[in-house]
Amino acid sequence: MNKKNRGNSFKMLLQQPILSLCILMIFVLLIVFILFPLVNVFRLAFTSNEGSFDLSNFISIALNSNYQYTFLNSIKLGLVVAVVAAAVGYLFAFSVTRTEMPGKKFFRMMATFPIITPPFVLSLSFIFLFGRQGLITKGLFGITTANIYGMHSLIAVQAISFFPVAFLTLTGILESIDDSVEDAAYNMGASRWHIFRTVTLPLSFPGIISAMLLVFIQSMEDFSNPVILAGSYSTLAVDAYRLVTGMFDMRGGAILAIILLMPTLLAFTLQKYWINKKSFVTVTGKPTQKRRKLDEPHIIWPLFALCALISAFLILLYGIVLIGAFVNVWGVDFAFTLDHFKQISIMGWAPLQNSVTIAVISAPITGIFGILIAYLTIRQKFIGRRFMEFSSILTFAIPGTVLGIGYTFTFNYPPLMLTGTALILVIAFVFRNIPVSIESGQTTLLQIDPSIESASAILGADSGTTFRRITLPLLRQPFYSGLVYAFVRAMTAVSSVIFLISPKWNLATARILSLFESSQYSNAAAFILVMMGAILIAIVVISIVVNIFLTPGYIKQAGRMEKNARKINQASAKRR
Amino acid sequence: MEKVNFSEFSKYSSRVRLNGLTKQFASLDKDGKENIAVNNINVEVNDGEMVTLLGPSGCGKTTTLRMISGFENPTRGSIYIGDRDVTTVPPNKRNISMVFQSYALFPHLTIYENVAYGLKIKRLGKEEVKQRTDAAMLLMQLNGMETRYPNQLSGGQQQRVALARAIIIEPRVLLFDEPLSNLDAKLRETMRDELRALQKRLGITSLYVTHDQSEAMAISDKVIIMKDGDIMQMGSPKEVYEYPSNRFVANFIGKTNFLPCIYGGQGNGGAVVKINDLRYELPQPGDVNQLKPGQECALSIRPESIHLSSHNEDQGVPGIIKRITYFGVKIEYEVESGDGTTTMVEIYNPILNESFSEGDRVFMVFDRECARVLV
């Protein structure tokens, strides 16, 4: 850009003090709460006790065959889960977007449900089903020596936990492929299978890779499943935690954290900058009319059977936890009892209250902050815009373990001594969950005609007023999804939280983890159920609140008109 | 209801001056050259004038408008509104208004709230806001639609809302960014006339961007024709149509034929040109000062200034009719002359004029007053 040009933009920015202040404030926050802790993890890993640069610790861990084994374990697990989850995700996404099979709404729900459920729930039901006292292993086959712990269980549990990520990515991609392309191939005499192989699949290929990379990141940073089910199959996130909390080796933890960070960062960069550019989504802008989707029986029924089978398995998994919460001792005494709920009402009430409090505080901050950053990075021009965009969504690639270690190390000392406070938890949740708010906000903003905001500006509104009165109301949908996501993630986070909780601010997920560690599985089941209840209630409350405060009048009015029209129709039908 | 006086816009000078205005975008070309969207243009728009920026897409007209509105920063040059240098003033402090191509109505606000938006931003009293909004709605015949939403209005009504919203803040300058391009042809003409009438009545200094030359001719006091970032010509619609200063303008404003010819200096009856040894004297050739005798040039003759004849009269140029298109109001002939050039001829009122068929040999006779010599 021309120098003079820049000078002029800068002058213009100076005339909008609130905007400039906002940008400056966000930069400060991003640096202090994302980059600084991250840099500190590196500093910790690469310095000796005296504070001078020192690679010896890093090298000794890197050369340690145990940790090499752990690293390979994590990568292997990540790759296998990525493939399995993407395959299942594609099956659901294709069935829901491309066919006329019955029960699509139900399958869509089943394919997103695992996102909002608490951690541990799937691991727990695996123990209930396949463990030593397992309903299937012992109850059905009489096996008492079943080993549930290890890679095979991890693959299954993680694939189920993370296939919704692949599903959501792939539905987006498949929906944006113009189906007239497929019609054209059909017209030329290609069979459905041939079309799928030569048109649909290649067009969705970037989406598949993108989904696999996202699942890979999730699997790598997953803590809650391996900590329960891994057995002797060690993974990086769990080993880092054990080093820090078990052996008080912060430096070793930091080094493992960096080893964990590298592949996730690489996957994230690939996903963000390479795959996204490669995608050849066919957007024409012309509204194509709704087309007839696949309805040949020999195509939809096999797909339906597969989806139904997987859904049935999912229902079984969740159902088992529901039952487990109400029986005396799993596998031994199946008598109905409410004891577990009584027990957790005593020991679990405080952590649950803490979790809800912190989620309630952090979710709206995350939502507003995310929308604000989306707005600034899409609609405003300023120096460092790309830097703001990158650093703010960076946390998606930073495993919770890394962030947790960075936060503990950074905020243990003045001037920002936050360790042990609720504030550090709120801050950690805000910055960890913000990428989803930002990205959904950006997507919506790109679809809103920028001249709507220009119109507000030219009528005399400054950037702040325009944002408040025009942009924000139009961004209601991404704001809502960002809010729900932030709330659920704050309630269910484990990997970052375990480093940041304190006796005063213990959280529900950490409490559930300790129940597992003392093998109180039925109590854990009851606790998980209560959490699920809390999350579902919260989602309903959030959607009601957002509807009341942010529904634009035109939707309300349209709704009213629709109702009136229906009334009139009914009345006229009666008269007839 | 007390009438609000809308004709008080001209209290202050709201002349717009662009001095050496230039916009370079960061290079997109491979050769590393800066992409110049607007190249050192000087424009003056007087109080109450309606000036149109006209040109094909990519000519820099929209960039110019966006610089005046403040949404784009000039690379060089300055912008004055009245006596105030607004080059670096942000859009919301320039006291100008704009009607957007997409109307850019706020979809979540009612029509009333849309129109009143600018006044509310100014934090005017509730009474004053209501009074002025009602007046503006009445002026634009929008009364009765206060509680509706933009998506419940027709295209023409949305256009009126956009106008009402723009004029209500009594801007020093009103900008139009192809405001009629989303309307169907019939409505476009009606709205065009309404818009011009309103602008004249309120006396707002206006700049209007369009690529539709007939729209530009119909509404402007002055037309500025742009191409590749440069101003090709500036003048009243009559001037630019009758005396285009170059081939681009001659062809962009209306249609024209370029007959290759040789300039022969000044004769008794005006400038002399030769076409295929035929000598013509043109009483109003336009600006020929830069031409030297013997130089090759072009004779610009508009299709409606030629008539066809089956016998040679008045030094007609011979040719054969290749194609005929019947429009009702006129007939269009494509005539090929001996050297292979085709000439468009338009005959209005076909009923009263001799008609020809494809393949007929004809002579093209043109009015000497209407022919212009261009380099």
PDB file of C-alpha atoms in Angstrom, chain A residues 480 484 533-547:
ATOM      1  CA  TYR A 480     -26.638 -17.177  19.513  1.00  0.00           C
ATOM      2  CA  VAL A 484     -24.436 -21.705  23.195  1.00  0.00           C
ATOM      3  CA  GLY A 533     -29.886 -31.430  32.461  1.00  0.00           C
ATOM      4  CA  ALA A 534     -28.219 -28.154  33.380  1.00  0.00           C
ATOM      5  CA  ILE A 535     -26.804 -27.735  29.872  1.00  0.00           C
ATOM      6  CA  LEU A 536     -30.130 -28.434  28.167  1.00  0.00           C
ATOM      7  CA  ILE A 537     -31.951 -26.009  30.456  1.00  0.00           C
ATOM      8  CA  ALA A 538     -29.292 -23.397  29.771  1.00  0.00           C
ATOM      9  CA  ILE A 539     -29.642 -23.793  26.006  1.00  0.00           C
ATOM     10  CA  VAL A 540     -33.387 -23.275  26.271  1.00  0.00           C
ATOM     11  CA  VAL A 541     -32.918 -20.212  28.492  1.00  0.00           C
ATOM     12  CA  ILE A 542     -30.297 -18.726  26.177  1.00  0.00           C
ATOM     13  CA  SER A 543     -32.501 -19.143  23.115  1.00  0.00           C
ATOM     14  CA  ILE A 544     -35.440 -17.537  24.923  1.00  0.00           C
ATOM     15  CA  VAL A 545     -33.309 -14.601  26.070  1.00  0.00           C
ATOM     16  CA  VAL A 546     -31.775 -14.072  22.645  1.00  0.00           C
ATOM     17  CA  ASN A 547     -35.212 -14.299  21.063  1.00  0.00           C
TER      18      ASN A 547
END
